[in-house]
Coordinates of C-alpha atoms (C1' of nucleotides) in Angstrom, one line a residue:
Chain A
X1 CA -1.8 -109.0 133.1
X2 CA -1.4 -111.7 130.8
X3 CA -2.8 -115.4 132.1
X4 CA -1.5 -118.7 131.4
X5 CA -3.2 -121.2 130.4
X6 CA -6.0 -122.9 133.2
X7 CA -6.1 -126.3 131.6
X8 CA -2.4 -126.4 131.7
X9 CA -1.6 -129.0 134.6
X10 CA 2.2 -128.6 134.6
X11 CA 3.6 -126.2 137.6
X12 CA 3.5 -122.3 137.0
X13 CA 7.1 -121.7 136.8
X14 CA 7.3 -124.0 134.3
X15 CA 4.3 -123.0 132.1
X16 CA 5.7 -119.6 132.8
X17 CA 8.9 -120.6 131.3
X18 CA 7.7 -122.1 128.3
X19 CA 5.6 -119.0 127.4
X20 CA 8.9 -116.6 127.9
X21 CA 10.9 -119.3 125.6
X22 CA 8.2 -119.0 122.8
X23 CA 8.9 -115.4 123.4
X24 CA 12.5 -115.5 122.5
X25 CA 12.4 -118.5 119.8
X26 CA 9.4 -115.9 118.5
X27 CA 12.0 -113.0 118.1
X28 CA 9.7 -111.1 119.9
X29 CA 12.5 -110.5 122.4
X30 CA 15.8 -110.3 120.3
X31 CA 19.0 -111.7 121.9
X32 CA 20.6 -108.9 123.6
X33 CA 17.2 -107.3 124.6
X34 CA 16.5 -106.5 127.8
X35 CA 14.5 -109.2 129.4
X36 CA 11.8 -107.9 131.7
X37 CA 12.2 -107.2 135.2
X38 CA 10.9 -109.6 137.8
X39 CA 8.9 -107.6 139.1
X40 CA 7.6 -106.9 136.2
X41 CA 6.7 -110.3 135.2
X42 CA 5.0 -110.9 138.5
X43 CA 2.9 -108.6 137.8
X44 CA 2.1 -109.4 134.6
X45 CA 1.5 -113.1 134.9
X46 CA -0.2 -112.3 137.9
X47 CA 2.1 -114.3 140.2
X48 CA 5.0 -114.3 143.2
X49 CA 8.3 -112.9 142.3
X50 CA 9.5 -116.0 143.7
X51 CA 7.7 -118.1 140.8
X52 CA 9.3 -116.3 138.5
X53 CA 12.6 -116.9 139.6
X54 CA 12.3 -120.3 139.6
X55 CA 11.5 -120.0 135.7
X56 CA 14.2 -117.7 135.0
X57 CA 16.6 -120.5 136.2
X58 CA 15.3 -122.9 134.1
X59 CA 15.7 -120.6 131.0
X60 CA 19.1 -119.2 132.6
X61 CA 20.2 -123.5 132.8
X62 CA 19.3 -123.9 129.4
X63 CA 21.8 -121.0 128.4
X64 CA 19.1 -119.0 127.0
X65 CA 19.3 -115.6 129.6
X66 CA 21.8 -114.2 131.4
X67 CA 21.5 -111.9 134.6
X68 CA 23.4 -109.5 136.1
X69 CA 23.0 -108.4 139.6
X70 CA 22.2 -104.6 139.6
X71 CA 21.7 -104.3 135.5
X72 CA 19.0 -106.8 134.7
X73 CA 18.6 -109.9 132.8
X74 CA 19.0 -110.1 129.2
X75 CA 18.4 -112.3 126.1
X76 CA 21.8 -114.3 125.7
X77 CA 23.2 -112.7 122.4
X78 CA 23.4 -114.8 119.2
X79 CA 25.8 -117.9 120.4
X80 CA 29.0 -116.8 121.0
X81 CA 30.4 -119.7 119.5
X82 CA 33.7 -118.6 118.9
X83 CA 34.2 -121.6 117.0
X84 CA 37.7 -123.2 117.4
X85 CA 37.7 -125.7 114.9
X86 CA 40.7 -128.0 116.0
X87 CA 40.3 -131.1 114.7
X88 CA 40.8 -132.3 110.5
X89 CA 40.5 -135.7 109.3
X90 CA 42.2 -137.5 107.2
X91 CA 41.9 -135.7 104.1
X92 CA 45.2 -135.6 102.0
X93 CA 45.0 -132.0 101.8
X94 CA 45.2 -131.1 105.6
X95 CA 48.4 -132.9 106.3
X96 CA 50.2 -130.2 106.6
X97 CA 47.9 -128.1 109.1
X98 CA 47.5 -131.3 110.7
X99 CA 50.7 -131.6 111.4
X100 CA 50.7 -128.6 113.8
X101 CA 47.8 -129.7 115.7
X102 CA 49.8 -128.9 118.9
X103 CA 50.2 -125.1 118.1
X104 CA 47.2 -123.9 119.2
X105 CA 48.3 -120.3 119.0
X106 CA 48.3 -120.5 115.3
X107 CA 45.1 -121.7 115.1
X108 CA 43.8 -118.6 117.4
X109 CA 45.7 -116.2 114.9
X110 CA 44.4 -117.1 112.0
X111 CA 41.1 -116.2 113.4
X112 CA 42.6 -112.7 114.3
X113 CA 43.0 -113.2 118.0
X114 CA 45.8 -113.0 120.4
X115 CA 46.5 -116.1 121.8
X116 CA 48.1 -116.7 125.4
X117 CA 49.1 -120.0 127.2
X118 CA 50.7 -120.7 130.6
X119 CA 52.2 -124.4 130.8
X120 CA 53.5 -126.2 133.5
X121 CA 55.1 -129.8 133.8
X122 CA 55.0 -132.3 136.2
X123 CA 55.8 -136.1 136.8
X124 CA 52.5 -137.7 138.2
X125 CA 51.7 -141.6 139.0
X126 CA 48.6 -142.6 136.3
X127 CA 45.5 -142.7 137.2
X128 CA 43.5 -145.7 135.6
X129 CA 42.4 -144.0 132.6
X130 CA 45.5 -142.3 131.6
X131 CA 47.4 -145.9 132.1
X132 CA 45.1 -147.9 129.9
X133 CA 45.6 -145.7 126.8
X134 CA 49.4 -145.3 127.1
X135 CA 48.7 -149.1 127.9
X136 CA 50.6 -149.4 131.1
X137 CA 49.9 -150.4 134.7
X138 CA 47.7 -147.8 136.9
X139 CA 50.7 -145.9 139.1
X140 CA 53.8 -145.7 136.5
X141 CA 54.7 -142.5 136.8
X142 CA 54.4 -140.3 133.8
X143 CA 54.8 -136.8 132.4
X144 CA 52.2 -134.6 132.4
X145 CA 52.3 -131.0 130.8
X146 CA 49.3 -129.0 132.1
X147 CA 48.2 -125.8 129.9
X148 CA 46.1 -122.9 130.2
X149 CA 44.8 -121.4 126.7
X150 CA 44.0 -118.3 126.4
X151 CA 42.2 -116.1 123.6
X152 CA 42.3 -112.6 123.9
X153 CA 43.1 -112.9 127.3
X154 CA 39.6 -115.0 128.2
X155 CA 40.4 -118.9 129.1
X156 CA 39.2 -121.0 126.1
X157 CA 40.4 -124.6 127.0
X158 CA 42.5 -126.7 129.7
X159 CA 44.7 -129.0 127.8
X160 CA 46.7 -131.8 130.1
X161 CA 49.1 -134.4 127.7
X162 CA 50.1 -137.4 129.2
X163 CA 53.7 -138.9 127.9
X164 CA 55.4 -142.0 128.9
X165 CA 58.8 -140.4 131.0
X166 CA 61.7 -142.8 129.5
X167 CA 60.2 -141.1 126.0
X168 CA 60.0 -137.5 126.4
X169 CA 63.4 -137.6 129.7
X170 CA 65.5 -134.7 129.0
X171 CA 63.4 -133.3 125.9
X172 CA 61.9 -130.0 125.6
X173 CA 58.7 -131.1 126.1
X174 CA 59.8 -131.4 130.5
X175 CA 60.6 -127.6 129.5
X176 CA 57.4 -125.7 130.6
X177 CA 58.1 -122.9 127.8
X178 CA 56.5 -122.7 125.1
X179 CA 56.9 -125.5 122.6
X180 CA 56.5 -123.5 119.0
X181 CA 56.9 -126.4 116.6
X182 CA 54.4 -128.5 118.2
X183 CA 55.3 -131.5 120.3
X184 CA 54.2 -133.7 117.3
X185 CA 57.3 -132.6 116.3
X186 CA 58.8 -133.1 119.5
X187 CA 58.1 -136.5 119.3
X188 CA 59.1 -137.0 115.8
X189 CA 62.5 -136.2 117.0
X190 CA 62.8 -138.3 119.4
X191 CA 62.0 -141.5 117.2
X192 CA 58.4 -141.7 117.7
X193 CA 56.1 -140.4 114.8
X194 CA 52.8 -139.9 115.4
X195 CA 50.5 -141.7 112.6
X196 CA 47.3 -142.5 113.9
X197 CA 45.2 -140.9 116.8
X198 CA 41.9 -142.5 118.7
X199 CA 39.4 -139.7 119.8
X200 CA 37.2 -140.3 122.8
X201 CA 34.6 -137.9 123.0
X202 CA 32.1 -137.3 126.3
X203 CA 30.8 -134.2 127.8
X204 CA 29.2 -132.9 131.5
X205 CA 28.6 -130.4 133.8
X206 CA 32.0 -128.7 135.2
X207 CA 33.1 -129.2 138.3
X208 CA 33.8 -125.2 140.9
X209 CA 37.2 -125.9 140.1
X210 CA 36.4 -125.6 136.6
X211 CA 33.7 -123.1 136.6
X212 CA 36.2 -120.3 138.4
X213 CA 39.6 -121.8 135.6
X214 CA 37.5 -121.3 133.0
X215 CA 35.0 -118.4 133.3
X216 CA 32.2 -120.6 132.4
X217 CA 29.0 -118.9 133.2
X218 CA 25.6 -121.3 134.9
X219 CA 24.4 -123.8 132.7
X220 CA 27.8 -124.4 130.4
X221 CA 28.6 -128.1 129.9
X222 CA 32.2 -128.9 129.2
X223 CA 33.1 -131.3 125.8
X224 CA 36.2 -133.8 127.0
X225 CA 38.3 -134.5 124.1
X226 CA 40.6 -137.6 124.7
X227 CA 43.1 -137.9 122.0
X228 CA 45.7 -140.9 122.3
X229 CA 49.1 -140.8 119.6
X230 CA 50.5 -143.9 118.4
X231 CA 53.6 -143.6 116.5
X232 CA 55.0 -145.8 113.7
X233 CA 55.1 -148.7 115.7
X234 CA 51.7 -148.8 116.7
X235 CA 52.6 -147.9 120.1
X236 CA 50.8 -145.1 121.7
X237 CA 53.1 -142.2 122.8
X238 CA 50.9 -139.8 124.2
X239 CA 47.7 -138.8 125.9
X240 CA 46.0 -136.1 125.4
X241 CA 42.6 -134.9 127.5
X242 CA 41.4 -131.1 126.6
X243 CA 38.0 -129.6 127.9
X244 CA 36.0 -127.3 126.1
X245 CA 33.6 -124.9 127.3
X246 CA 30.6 -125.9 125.1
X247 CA 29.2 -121.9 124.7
X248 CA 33.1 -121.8 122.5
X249 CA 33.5 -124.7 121.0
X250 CA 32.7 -126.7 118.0
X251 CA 34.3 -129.8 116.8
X252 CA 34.8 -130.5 113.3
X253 CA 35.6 -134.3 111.7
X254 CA 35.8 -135.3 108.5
X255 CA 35.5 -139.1 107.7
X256 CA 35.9 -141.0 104.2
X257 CA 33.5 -143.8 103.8
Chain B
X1 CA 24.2 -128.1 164.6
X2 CA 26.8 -128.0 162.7
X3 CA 28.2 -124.4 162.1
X4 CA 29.8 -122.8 158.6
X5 CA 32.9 -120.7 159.5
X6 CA 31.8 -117.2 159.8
X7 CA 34.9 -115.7 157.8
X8 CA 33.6 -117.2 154.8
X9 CA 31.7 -114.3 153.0
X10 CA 30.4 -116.5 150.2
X11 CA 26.4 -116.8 150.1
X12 CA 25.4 -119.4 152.9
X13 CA 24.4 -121.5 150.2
X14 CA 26.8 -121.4 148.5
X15 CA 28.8 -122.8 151.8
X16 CA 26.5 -125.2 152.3
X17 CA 27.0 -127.2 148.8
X18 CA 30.5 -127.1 149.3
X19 CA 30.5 -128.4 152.9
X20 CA 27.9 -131.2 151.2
X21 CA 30.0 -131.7 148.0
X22 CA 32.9 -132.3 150.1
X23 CA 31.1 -135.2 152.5
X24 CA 30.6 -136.3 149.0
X25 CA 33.7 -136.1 147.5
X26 CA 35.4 -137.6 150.9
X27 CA 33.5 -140.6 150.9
X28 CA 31.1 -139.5 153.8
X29 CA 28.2 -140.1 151.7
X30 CA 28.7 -143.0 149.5
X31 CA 27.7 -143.2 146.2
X32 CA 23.6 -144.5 145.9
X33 CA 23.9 -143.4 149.7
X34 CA 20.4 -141.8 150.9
X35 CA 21.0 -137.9 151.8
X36 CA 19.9 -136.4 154.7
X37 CA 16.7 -134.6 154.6
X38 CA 15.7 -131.0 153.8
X39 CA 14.5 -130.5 156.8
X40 CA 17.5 -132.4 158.7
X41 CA 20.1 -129.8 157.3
X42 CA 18.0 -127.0 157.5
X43 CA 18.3 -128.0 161.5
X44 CA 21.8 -128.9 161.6
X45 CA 22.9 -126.4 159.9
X46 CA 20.7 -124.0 161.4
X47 CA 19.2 -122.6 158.3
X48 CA 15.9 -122.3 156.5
X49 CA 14.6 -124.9 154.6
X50 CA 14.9 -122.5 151.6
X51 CA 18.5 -121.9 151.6
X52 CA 19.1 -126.0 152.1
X53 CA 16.9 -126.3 148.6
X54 CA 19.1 -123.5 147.3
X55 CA 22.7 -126.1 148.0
X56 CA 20.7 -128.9 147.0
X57 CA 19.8 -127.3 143.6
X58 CA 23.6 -126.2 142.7
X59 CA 24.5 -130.2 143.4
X60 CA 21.8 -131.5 141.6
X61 CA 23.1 -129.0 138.5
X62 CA 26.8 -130.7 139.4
X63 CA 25.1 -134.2 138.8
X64 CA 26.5 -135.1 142.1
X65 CA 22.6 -135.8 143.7
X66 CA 19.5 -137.4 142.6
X67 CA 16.1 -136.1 144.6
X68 CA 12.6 -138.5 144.2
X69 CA 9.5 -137.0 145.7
X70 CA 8.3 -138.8 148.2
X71 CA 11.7 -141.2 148.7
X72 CA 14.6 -138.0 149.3
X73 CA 17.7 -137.3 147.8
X74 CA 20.4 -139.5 146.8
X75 CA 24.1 -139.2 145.9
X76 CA 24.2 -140.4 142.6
X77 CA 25.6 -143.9 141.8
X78 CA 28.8 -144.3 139.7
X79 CA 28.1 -142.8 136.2
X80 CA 25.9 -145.6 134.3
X81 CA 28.2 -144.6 131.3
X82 CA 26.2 -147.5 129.4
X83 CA 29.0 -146.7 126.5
X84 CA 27.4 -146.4 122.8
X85 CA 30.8 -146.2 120.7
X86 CA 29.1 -144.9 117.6
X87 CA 31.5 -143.1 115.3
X88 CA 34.4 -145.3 113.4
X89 CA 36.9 -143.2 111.4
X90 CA 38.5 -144.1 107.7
X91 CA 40.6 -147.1 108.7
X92 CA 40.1 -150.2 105.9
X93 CA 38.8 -152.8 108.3
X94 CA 36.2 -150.6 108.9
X95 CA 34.4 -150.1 106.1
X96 CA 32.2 -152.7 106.2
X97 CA 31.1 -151.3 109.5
X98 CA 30.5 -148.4 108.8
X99 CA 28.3 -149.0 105.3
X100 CA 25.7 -149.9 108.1
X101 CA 26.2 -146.7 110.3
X102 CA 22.5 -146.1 110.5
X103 CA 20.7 -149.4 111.7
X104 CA 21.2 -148.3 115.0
X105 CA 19.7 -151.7 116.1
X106 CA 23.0 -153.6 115.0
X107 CA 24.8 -151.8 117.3
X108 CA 22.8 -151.7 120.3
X109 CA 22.4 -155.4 119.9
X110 CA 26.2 -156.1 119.5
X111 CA 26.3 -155.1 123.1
X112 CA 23.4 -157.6 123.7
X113 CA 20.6 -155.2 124.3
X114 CA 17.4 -155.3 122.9
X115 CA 16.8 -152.0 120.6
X116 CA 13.9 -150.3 119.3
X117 CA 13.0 -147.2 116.9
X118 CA 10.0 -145.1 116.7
X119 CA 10.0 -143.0 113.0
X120 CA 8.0 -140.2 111.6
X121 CA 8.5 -138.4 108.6
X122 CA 7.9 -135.3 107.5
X123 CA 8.3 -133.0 104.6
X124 CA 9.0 -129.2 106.3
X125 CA 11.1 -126.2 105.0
X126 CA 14.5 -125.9 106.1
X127 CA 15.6 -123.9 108.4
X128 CA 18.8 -121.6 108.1
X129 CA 21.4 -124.3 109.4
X130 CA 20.3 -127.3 107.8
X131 CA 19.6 -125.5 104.5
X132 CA 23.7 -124.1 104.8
X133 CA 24.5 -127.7 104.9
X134 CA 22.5 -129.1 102.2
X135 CA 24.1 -125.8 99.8
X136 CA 20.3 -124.7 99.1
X137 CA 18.2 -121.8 100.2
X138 CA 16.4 -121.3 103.5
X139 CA 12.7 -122.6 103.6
X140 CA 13.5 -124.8 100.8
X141 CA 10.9 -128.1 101.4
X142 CA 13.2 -131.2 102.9
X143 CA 11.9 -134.3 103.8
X144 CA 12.8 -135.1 107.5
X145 CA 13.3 -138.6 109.0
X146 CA 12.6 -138.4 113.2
X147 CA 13.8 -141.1 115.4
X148 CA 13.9 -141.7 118.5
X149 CA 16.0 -145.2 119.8
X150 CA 15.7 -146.8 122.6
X151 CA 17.9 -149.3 124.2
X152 CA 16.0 -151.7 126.5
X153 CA 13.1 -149.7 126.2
X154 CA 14.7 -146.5 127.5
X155 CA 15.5 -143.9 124.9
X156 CA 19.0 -143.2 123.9
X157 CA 19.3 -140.9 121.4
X158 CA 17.0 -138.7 118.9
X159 CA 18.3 -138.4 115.2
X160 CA 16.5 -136.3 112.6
X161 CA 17.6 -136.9 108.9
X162 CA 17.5 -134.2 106.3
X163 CA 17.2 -135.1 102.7
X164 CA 16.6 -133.0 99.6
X165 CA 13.1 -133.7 98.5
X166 CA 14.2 -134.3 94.6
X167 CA 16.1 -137.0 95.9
X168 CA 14.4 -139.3 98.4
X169 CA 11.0 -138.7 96.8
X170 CA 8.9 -142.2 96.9
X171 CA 11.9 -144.4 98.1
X172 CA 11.5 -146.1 101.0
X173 CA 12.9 -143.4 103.1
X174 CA 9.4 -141.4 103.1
X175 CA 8.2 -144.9 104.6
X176 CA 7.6 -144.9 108.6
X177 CA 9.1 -148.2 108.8
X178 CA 12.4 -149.2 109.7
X179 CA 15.0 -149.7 106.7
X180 CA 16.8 -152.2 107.8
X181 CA 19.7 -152.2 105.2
X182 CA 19.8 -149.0 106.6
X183 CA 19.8 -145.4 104.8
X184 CA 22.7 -145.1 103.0
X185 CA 22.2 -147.9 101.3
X186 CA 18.9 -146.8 99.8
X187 CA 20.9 -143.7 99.0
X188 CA 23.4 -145.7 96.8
X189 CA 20.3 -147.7 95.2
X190 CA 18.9 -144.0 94.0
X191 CA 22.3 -143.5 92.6
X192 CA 23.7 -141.4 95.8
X193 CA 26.1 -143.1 96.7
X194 CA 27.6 -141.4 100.3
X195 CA 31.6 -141.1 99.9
X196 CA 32.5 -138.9 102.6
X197 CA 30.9 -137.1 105.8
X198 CA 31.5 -133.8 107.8
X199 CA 31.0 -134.3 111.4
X200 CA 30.4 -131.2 113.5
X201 CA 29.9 -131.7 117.4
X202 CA 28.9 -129.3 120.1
X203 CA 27.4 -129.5 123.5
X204 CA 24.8 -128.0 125.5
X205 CA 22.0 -127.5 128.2
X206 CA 18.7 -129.3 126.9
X207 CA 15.5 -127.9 126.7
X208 CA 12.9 -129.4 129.0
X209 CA 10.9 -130.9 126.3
X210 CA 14.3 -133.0 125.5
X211 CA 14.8 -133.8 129.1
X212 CA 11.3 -135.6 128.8
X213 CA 11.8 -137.3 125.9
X214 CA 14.8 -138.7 126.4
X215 CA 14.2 -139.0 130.6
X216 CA 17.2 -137.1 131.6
X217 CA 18.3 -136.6 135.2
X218 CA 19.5 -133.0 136.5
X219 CA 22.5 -132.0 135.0
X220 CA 22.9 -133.6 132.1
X221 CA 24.2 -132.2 129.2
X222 CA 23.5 -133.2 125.4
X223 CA 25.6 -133.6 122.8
X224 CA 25.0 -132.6 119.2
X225 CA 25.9 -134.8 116.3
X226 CA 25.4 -132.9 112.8
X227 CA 26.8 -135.5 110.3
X228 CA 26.6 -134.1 106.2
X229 CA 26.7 -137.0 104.0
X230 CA 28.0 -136.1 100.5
X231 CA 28.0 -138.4 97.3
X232 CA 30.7 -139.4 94.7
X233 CA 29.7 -135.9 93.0
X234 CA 30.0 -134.1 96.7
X235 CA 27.0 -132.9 96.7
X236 CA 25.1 -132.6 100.1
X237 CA 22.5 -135.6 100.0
X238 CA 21.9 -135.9 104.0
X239 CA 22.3 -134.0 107.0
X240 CA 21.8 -136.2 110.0
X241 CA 20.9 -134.2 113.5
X242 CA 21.5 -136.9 116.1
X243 CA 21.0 -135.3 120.2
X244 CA 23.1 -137.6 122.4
X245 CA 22.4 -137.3 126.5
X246 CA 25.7 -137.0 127.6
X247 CA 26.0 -140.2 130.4
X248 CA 25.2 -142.7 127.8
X249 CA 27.3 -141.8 125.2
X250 CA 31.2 -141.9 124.0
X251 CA 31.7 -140.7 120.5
X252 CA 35.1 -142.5 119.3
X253 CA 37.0 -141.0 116.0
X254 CA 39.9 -142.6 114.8
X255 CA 42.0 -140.1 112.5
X256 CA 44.6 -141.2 110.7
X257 CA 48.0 -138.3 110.4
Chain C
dT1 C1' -3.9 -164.1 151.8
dT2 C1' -5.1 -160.1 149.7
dG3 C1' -6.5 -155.6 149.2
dT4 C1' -7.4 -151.1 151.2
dT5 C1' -6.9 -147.3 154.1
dG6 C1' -4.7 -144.0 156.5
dG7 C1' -0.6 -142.0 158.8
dT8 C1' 4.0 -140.3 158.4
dG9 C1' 7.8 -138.5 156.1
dT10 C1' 9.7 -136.8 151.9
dT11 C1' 10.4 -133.5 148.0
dG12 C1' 7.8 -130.1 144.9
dT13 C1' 5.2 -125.9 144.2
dA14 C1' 3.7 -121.4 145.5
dC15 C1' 3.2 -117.5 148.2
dC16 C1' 5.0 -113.5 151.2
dA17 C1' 8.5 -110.3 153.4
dA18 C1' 12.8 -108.0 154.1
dC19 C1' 17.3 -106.7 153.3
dA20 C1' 21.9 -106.9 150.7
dA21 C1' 24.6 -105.9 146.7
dC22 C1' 25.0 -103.7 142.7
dT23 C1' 24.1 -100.3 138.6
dT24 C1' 22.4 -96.3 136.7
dC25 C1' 21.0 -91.9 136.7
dT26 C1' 19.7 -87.4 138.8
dA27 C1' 20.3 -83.7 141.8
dT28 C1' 23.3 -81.2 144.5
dG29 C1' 27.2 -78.7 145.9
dT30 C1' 31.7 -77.0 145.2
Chain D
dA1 C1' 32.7 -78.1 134.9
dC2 C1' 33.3 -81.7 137.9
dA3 C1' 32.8 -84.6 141.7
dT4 C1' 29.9 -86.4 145.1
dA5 C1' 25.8 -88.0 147.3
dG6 C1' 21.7 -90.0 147.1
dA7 C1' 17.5 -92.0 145.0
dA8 C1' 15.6 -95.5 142.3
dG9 C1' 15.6 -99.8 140.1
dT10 C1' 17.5 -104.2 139.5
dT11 C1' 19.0 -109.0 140.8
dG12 C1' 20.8 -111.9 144.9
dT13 C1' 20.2 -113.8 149.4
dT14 C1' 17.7 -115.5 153.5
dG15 C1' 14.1 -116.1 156.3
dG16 C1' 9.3 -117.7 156.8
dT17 C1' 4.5 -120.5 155.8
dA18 C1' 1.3 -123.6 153.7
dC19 C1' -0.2 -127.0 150.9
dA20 C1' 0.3 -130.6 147.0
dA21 C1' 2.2 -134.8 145.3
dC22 C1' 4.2 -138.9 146.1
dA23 C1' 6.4 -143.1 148.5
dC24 C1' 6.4 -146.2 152.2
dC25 C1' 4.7 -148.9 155.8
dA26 C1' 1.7 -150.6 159.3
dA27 C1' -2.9 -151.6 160.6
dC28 C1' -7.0 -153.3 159.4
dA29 C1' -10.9 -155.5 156.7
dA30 C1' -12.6 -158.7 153.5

DNA sequence: TTGTTGGTGTTGTACCAACAACTTCTATGT
DNA sequence: ACATAGAAGTTGTTGGTACAACACCAACAA
């Protein structure tokens, strides 16, 4: 039986968290190892099953452990950051990638993956948010193409863009099919070139709805990504809101001074 | 009592948060609203007190409540998003603005709040990531620069500043105090002069020694700022670890195509 | 008026017990 | 050899109890 520390004043579970942290930050319990059971550690810290749960979920909420009913809990293996760097800046050198931002599937390709989306369109009223970037009144009715991404058939990202309807009527961006140039693209097309983009960045918890579209396992925040297009005119064309599961995702600017 | 529908086989708990999140969600149980007490749904829902802790916990993790010992629970109030726009991209106009990115206290007091910085400095070896960054080897020394801001006396954010030690040795950057022209200008005085960042952001669960520094309520996620500063010869001179709580802060990029 | 005390109600911590749900492996039988 | 059944071990769920820590308020005393 190993003992925690007496003078300690803070609760058990958490004490008892801390010292199965410094166990993993150690490397004396390598990510995938098998954590050990709660029994186990009841015994050994010479305490109530139940105490230990309590500090498994802290460890679990900080993304640290995973459990699985039946198998056991295990050190959550090195990040799985599957790193989708989707964002350039303004470098002269990235135009061209840049200018395919939309086509998401060659960005999963080039890191050797199959990529997968499912779209679908619709014609919404704007909530408040969406109707003070595309700088219109809350309620004008817009188009909104929802998508599903997909790579190797596990859900990496929700992507909703927001368009003005007297821009985008009739174009193939109403069509839910795919869109392989890119609806930058699109857009150009159509008379409206996309020059500039503002990026809003936040990030929370997911909401159930969320969790279940996304896989996400416990303690997962989700990055928001609000992009708004303006074309040539300075007028903005497009909004663009994407969440990220934060265990696959980094973000990657670059900024001249 | 009110009853959960039998035919549901989820976990009772699990029915319980959802029954809750919807009296939440329909406006029931308005926002700042006081909840009802563990032991009052343990009753009316004819349940043990444990189970009711279990629902409460999975809404706390949501963000939607707010528990005080000794006062109850509380739906949380509208998001206090107090909105710290931090980031500026390459436009012209800008650059003025940004030659001051670090003196945090400009910004803060821009939106007529008082700010406030506690510093330490350190000289440490550095670890695997930040020594990628930098383009030297792992457990090379660095001097580190640790902050933490507050914003009417509540902290907002904690940045950590790497810097080669051949670089910043005996500038005022080893010094405690604030520097009010702010960093990058000392940098440019030592013949550094920053031309060009990489930005990389991710998101995650902090650890509970973050959620006391920076006072965070349940379910709150942070975001991760690592910004690489390099000079008119592009070499690394900075890497800049900033932790952001996630329902303070927007991060705003503009990106030009 | 002011301060203190104590009672009541709340959430937090800690323990115990039992069974359900699931995985893995072993033993058994065909 | 192969399939099946079952045992053993694991996490998940649900119930219970007791006390600690804290907030609030009313009653009382100085």
């Amino acid at each position: 039986m190993t003992s925690l520390n007496p003078a300690d004043s803070r609760p058990l579970y958490q004490q008892l968290a801390a010292a199965l942290r410094d166990r993993i930050t150690s490397g004396d319990l390598q990510p995938g190892a098998r954590f050990p059971s709660e029994a186990d550690l009841a015994s050994q810290y010479d305490t109530s099953r139940n105490t230990v749960r309590l500090a498994l979920d802290a460890l679990r909420n900080e993304g640290l452990i995973v459990s699985q009913q039946g198998r056991g809990t295990f050190v959550r293996s090195a990040p799985p950051t599957r790193y989708y760097a989707s964002l350039t800046g303004s470098r002269a050198q990235r135009l061209e990638a840049e200018r395919q931002r939309d086509t998401f599937t060659q960005q999963i390709e080039r890191q050797g993956r199959t990529a997968r989306q499912v779209s679908t369109v619709e014609v919404v009223p704007a909530d408040a948010e969406i109707a003070r970037h595309l700088n219109m009144s809350a309620g004008t009715t817009v188009a909104v193409r929802r998508r599903v991404m997909y790579a190797d058939n596990e859900p990496l990202q929700l992507g909703d863009s927001y368009y003005p309807i007297d821009i985008v009527q009739d174009s193939k961006i109403m069509n839910p099919a795919d869109v392989v140039e890119g609806t930058d693209q699109v857009l150009e097309d159509l008379g409206h070139t996309p020059t500039r983009y503002e990026d809003e960045i936040t990030w929370r918890m997911p909401t159930v709805d969320e969790v279940a579209k996304l896989h996400l396992g416990p303690g997962i925040p989700l990055g928001r990504l609000l992009r708004t297009s303006f074309d040539q005119n300075d007028l903005p064309i497009e909004v663009y809101v994407v969440l990220l599961p934060g265990d696959r995702h980094v973000l990657l600017y670059e900024v001249e001074a």
